[in-house]
Amino acid sequence: MAIHIGKYGFDFTHKEYRGDISKINYNKNFPYSLPFKKGQSYMVSQGYDGAFSHKNINALDFDMPEGTPVVAIRGGVVVKVEDSFDKQGETEDFAQYSNYIIVSHPDGTFARYAHFKNKSAKVKAGDFVTTSTVLALSGNTGMTTGPHLHLEVYIPKPSETIYVKTKFKLGRGFVSLFLKEKQKAIRGY
Ligand SMILES: [Zn+2]
């Protein structure tokens, strides 16, 4: 499905965005909220491009016990809810058993939250959510080495998914920064 422009016949289908996310139009400085309730703090156990399962992926893992309420990081619309699985393992073949929720944001980005506890979803597809909406309870489903929340923000493209780093409001919420592996993120707002 090529898009041909004028006499040059450029094919934008696959190469336009590859490797150069600076050309994608989304709000790079949006201050995201941490994915848990006010007064709580959790450690980033695996950061962006992390060695265990985030190679070349801008995703974050938050260490949290099973049953922790997971809150939306940005307002949007729920597009997909999967909470029917109840299986966990450390190898690739367990990845398909991860419960997850996808929320679409107004700037074209999507957030995917994963490893939720079986049957714990509090929202359904089509629901509007805010940064105080509990989506589901964290768990330990799919490919994991222990209970945690996996979180990624991405832009779907026909050729590939582009994962983006996002800034999170920390402390009392006046500063927004990129999170790093082993950092303890405190939500005081
Ligand atoms: Zn992860």
mmCIF file of C-alpha atoms and ligand atoms in Angstrom:
data_model
loop_
_atom_site.group_PDB
_atom_site.id
_atom_site.type_symbol
_atom_site.label_atom_id
_atom_site.label_comp_id
_atom_site.label_asym_id
_atom_site.label_seq_id
_atom_site.Cartn_x
_atom_site.Cartn_y
_atom_site.Cartn_z
ATOM 1 C CA MET A 1 0.000 0.000 0.000
ATOM 2 C CA ALA A 2 2.374 2.702 -1.192
ATOM 3 C CA ILE A 3 1.560 6.383 -1.172
ATOM 4 C CA HIS A 4 2.757 8.030 -4.377
ATOM 5 C CA ILE A 5 3.457 11.734 -4.311
ATOM 6 C CA GLY A 6 3.714 13.574 -7.621
ATOM 7 C CA LYS A 7 6.184 12.455 -10.246
ATOM 8 C CA TYR A 8 8.717 11.199 -7.717
ATOM 9 C CA GLY A 9 6.546 8.331 -6.603
ATOM 10 C CA PHE A 10 7.928 8.264 -3.062
ATOM 11 C CA ASP A 11 6.909 5.266 -1.082
ATOM 12 C CA PHE A 12 6.290 6.404 2.483
ATOM 13 C CA THR A 13 4.774 3.137 3.626
ATOM 14 C CA HIS A 14 7.727 1.697 5.454
ATOM 15 C CA LYS A 15 10.656 4.005 5.759
ATOM 16 C CA GLU A 16 9.276 7.364 6.766
ATOM 17 C CA TYR A 17 9.562 6.964 10.552
ATOM 18 C CA ARG A 18 12.063 4.153 10.909
ATOM 19 C CA GLY A 19 14.739 4.993 13.423
ATOM 20 C CA ASP A 20 13.831 8.659 13.644
ATOM 21 C CA ILE A 21 11.138 9.286 16.218
ATOM 22 C CA SER A 22 11.934 13.011 16.208
ATOM 23 C CA LYS A 23 9.753 13.210 13.100
ATOM 24 C CA ILE A 24 6.673 11.824 14.794
ATOM 25 C CA ASN A 25 4.091 14.260 15.948
ATOM 26 C CA TYR A 26 3.088 13.627 19.556
ATOM 27 C CA ASN A 27 3.387 15.511 22.816
ATOM 28 C CA LYS A 28 6.925 14.656 23.951
ATOM 29 C CA ASN A 29 6.710 16.686 27.146
ATOM 30 C CA PHE A 30 3.335 15.524 28.389
ATOM 31 C CA PRO A 31 3.543 15.086 32.194
ATOM 32 C CA TYR A 32 2.296 11.540 32.801
ATOM 33 C CA SER A 33 1.051 10.432 36.217
ATOM 34 C CA LEU A 34 2.613 7.446 37.944
ATOM 35 C CA PRO A 35 0.518 4.258 37.522
ATOM 36 C CA PHE A 36 -0.478 3.885 41.162
ATOM 37 C CA LYS A 37 -2.296 5.724 43.927
ATOM 38 C CA LYS A 38 -1.257 8.882 45.777
ATOM 39 C CA GLY A 39 1.008 8.206 48.739
ATOM 40 C CA GLN A 40 2.561 5.095 47.212
ATOM 41 C CA SER A 41 6.050 4.494 45.835
ATOM 42 C CA TYR A 42 7.423 1.652 43.736
ATOM 43 C CA MET A 43 10.785 0.844 42.223
ATOM 44 C CA VAL A 44 11.475 0.742 38.506
ATOM 45 C CA SER A 45 12.818 -2.816 38.319
ATOM 46 C CA GLN A 46 13.509 -2.714 34.578
ATOM 47 C CA GLY A 47 13.995 0.483 32.606
ATOM 48 C CA TYR A 48 13.908 1.555 28.973
ATOM 49 C CA ASP A 49 15.869 -0.843 26.744
ATOM 50 C CA GLY A 50 16.313 -3.137 29.767
ATOM 51 C CA ALA A 51 18.329 -6.327 29.475
ATOM 52 C CA PHE A 52 15.722 -8.927 30.528
ATOM 53 C CA SER A 53 12.774 -8.252 28.224
ATOM 54 C CA HIS A 54 12.945 -4.606 27.101
ATOM 55 C CA LYS A 55 15.758 -4.835 24.545
ATOM 56 C CA ASN A 56 15.114 -2.032 22.036
ATOM 57 C CA ILE A 57 11.774 -1.288 23.692
ATOM 58 C CA ASN A 58 10.947 1.852 25.628
ATOM 59 C CA ALA A 59 9.044 0.080 28.386
ATOM 60 C CA LEU A 60 9.120 0.266 32.186
ATOM 61 C CA ASP A 61 8.542 -2.359 34.876
ATOM 62 C CA PHE A 62 7.365 -1.354 38.338
ATOM 63 C CA ASP A 63 7.930 -3.830 41.137
ATOM 64 C CA MET A 64 4.636 -4.134 42.982
ATOM 65 C CA PRO A 65 2.904 -6.869 44.934
ATOM 66 C CA GLU A 66 -0.022 -8.689 43.332
ATOM 67 C CA GLY A 67 -3.306 -6.918 43.953
ATOM 68 C CA THR A 68 -1.961 -3.344 43.814
ATOM 69 C CA PRO A 69 -4.489 -1.001 42.142
ATOM 70 C CA VAL A 70 -3.035 0.248 38.842
ATOM 71 C CA VAL A 71 -4.125 3.763 37.889
ATOM 72 C CA ALA A 72 -4.230 5.260 34.359
ATOM 73 C CA ILE A 73 -1.130 7.360 33.594
ATOM 74 C CA ARG A 74 -3.066 9.676 31.276
ATOM 75 C CA GLY A 75 -6.681 10.308 30.383
ATOM 76 C CA GLY A 76 -8.059 8.540 27.335
ATOM 77 C CA VAL A 77 -10.304 5.795 26.074
ATOM 78 C CA VAL A 78 -9.912 2.092 26.841
ATOM 79 C CA VAL A 79 -9.524 0.183 23.584
ATOM 80 C CA LYS A 80 -8.710 -3.342 24.773
ATOM 81 C CA VAL A 81 -9.065 -5.351 27.974
ATOM 82 C CA GLU A 82 -7.728 -8.884 28.460
ATOM 83 C CA ASP A 83 -7.938 -10.337 31.964
ATOM 84 C CA SER A 84 -8.881 -13.964 31.332
ATOM 85 C CA PHE A 85 -5.416 -15.530 31.800
ATOM 86 C CA ASP A 86 -4.056 -17.175 34.914
ATOM 87 C CA LYS A 87 -0.657 -18.555 33.844
ATOM 88 C CA GLN A 88 2.909 -17.434 34.473
ATOM 89 C CA GLY A 89 6.403 -18.542 33.450
ATOM 90 C CA GLU A 90 9.869 -17.169 32.765
ATOM 91 C CA THR A 91 10.151 -18.169 29.109
ATOM 92 C CA GLU A 92 8.939 -16.615 25.878
ATOM 93 C CA ASP A 93 6.108 -19.139 25.403
ATOM 94 C CA PHE A 94 4.319 -17.679 28.445
ATOM 95 C CA ALA A 95 4.182 -14.163 26.935
ATOM 96 C CA GLN A 96 0.798 -14.962 25.353
ATOM 97 C CA TYR A 97 -0.776 -15.397 28.804
ATOM 98 C CA SER A 98 -0.248 -11.840 29.971
ATOM 99 C CA ASN A 99 -3.397 -9.959 30.941
ATOM 100 C CA TYR A 100 -3.309 -6.391 29.652
ATOM 101 C CA ILE A 101 -5.216 -3.174 29.054
ATOM 102 C CA ILE A 102 -4.665 -0.650 26.255
ATOM 103 C CA VAL A 103 -5.730 2.997 26.545
ATOM 104 C CA SER A 104 -5.627 5.464 23.643
ATOM 105 C CA HIS A 105 -4.528 9.062 24.318
ATOM 106 C CA PRO A 106 -5.600 12.274 22.542
ATOM 107 C CA ASP A 107 -2.208 12.784 20.833
ATOM 108 C CA GLY A 108 -2.221 9.436 19.020
ATOM 109 C CA THR A 109 -0.147 7.539 21.565
ATOM 110 C CA PHE A 110 -1.360 4.397 23.330
ATOM 111 C CA ALA A 111 -0.464 3.000 26.740
ATOM 112 C CA ARG A 112 -0.311 -0.733 27.336
ATOM 113 C CA TYR A 113 -0.318 -2.013 30.904
ATOM 114 C CA ALA A 114 0.474 -5.699 31.415
ATOM 115 C CA HIS A 115 0.633 -8.728 33.762
ATOM 116 C CA PHE A 116 -2.649 -7.945 35.546
ATOM 117 C CA LYS A 117 -4.171 -10.376 37.963
ATOM 118 C CA ASN A 118 -6.756 -12.770 36.543
ATOM 119 C CA LYS A 119 -10.287 -11.281 36.377
ATOM 120 C CA SER A 120 -9.240 -8.005 38.009
ATOM 121 C CA ALA A 121 -10.163 -5.435 35.311
ATOM 122 C CA LYS A 122 -12.239 -2.495 36.556
ATOM 123 C CA VAL A 123 -12.802 -0.993 33.089
ATOM 124 C CA LYS A 124 -14.030 -2.195 29.715
ATOM 125 C CA ALA A 125 -13.380 -1.208 26.102
ATOM 126 C CA GLY A 126 -14.996 2.155 25.337
ATOM 127 C CA ASP A 127 -14.672 3.533 28.880
ATOM 128 C CA PHE A 128 -13.181 6.987 29.374
ATOM 129 C CA VAL A 129 -10.480 7.051 32.021
ATOM 130 C CA THR A 130 -8.676 9.779 33.963
ATOM 131 C CA THR A 131 -5.481 9.793 36.032
ATOM 132 C CA SER A 132 -7.526 8.698 39.036
ATOM 133 C CA THR A 133 -9.198 5.712 37.369
ATOM 134 C CA VAL A 134 -8.139 2.282 38.632
ATOM 135 C CA LEU A 135 -7.755 0.053 35.552
ATOM 136 C CA ALA A 136 -7.130 -3.314 37.214
ATOM 137 C CA LEU A 137 -5.065 -4.986 39.920
ATOM 138 C CA SER A 138 -1.413 -5.715 39.269
ATOM 139 C CA GLY A 139 -0.452 -9.344 39.036
ATOM 140 C CA ASN A 140 2.012 -11.888 37.758
ATOM 141 C CA THR A 141 0.594 -13.296 34.516
ATOM 142 C CA GLY A 142 2.444 -14.033 31.276
ATOM 143 C CA MET A 143 6.233 -13.981 30.917
ATOM 144 C CA THR A 144 7.596 -12.667 34.222
ATOM 145 C CA THR A 145 10.088 -13.454 36.957
ATOM 146 C CA GLY A 146 7.772 -12.099 39.631
ATOM 147 C CA PRO A 147 4.856 -9.757 40.313
ATOM 148 C CA HIS A 148 5.176 -6.386 38.577
ATOM 149 C CA LEU A 149 3.480 -3.945 36.247
ATOM 150 C CA HIS A 150 4.820 -3.629 32.700
ATOM 151 C CA LEU A 151 4.053 -0.301 31.062
ATOM 152 C CA GLU A 152 4.746 1.024 27.584
ATOM 153 C CA VAL A 153 3.631 4.038 25.579
ATOM 154 C CA TYR A 154 3.702 3.571 21.836
ATOM 155 C CA ILE A 155 2.563 4.791 18.455
ATOM 156 C CA PRO A 156 1.260 2.086 16.136
ATOM 157 C CA LYS A 157 2.531 2.333 12.580
ATOM 158 C CA PRO A 158 1.805 -0.042 9.693
ATOM 159 C CA SER A 159 5.430 -1.128 9.483
ATOM 160 C CA GLU A 160 6.366 -1.275 13.170
ATOM 161 C CA THR A 161 5.379 -0.168 16.654
ATOM 162 C CA ILE A 162 7.267 2.865 17.890
ATOM 163 C CA TYR A 163 7.832 2.859 21.653
ATOM 164 C CA VAL A 164 8.372 6.274 23.200
ATOM 165 C CA LYS A 165 9.874 7.490 26.458
ATOM 166 C CA THR A 166 7.553 9.603 28.564
ATOM 167 C CA LYS A 167 8.092 11.982 31.459
ATOM 168 C CA PHE A 168 6.398 11.190 34.771
ATOM 169 C CA LYS A 169 5.365 13.604 37.489
ATOM 170 C CA LEU A 170 7.359 12.782 40.603
ATOM 171 C CA GLY A 171 7.097 13.740 44.266
ATOM 172 C CA ARG A 172 4.464 16.387 44.717
ATOM 173 C CA GLY A 173 3.974 16.546 40.956
ATOM 174 C CA PHE A 174 5.787 19.770 40.115
ATOM 175 C CA VAL A 175 8.652 18.115 38.222
ATOM 176 C CA SER A 176 8.376 15.634 35.365
ATOM 177 C CA LEU A 177 11.328 13.445 34.453
ATOM 178 C CA PHE A 178 12.203 10.269 32.565
ATOM 179 C CA LEU A 179 12.391 7.303 34.947
ATOM 180 C CA LYS A 180 15.536 5.233 35.292
ATOM 181 C CA GLU A 181 16.107 1.599 36.243
ATOM 182 C CA LYS A 182 16.326 1.052 40.050
ATOM 183 C CA GLN A 183 14.744 4.449 40.695
ATOM 184 C CA LYS A 184 12.064 4.585 43.379
ATOM 185 C CA ALA A 185 9.165 6.625 42.069
ATOM 186 C CA ILE A 186 7.087 8.408 44.676
ATOM 187 C CA ARG A 187 3.580 9.644 43.935
ATOM 188 C CA GLY A 188 2.671 12.465 46.301
ATOM 189 C CA TYR A 189 -0.074 13.992 44.199
HETATM 190 ZN ZN ZN B 1 8.359 -5.285 31.138
#
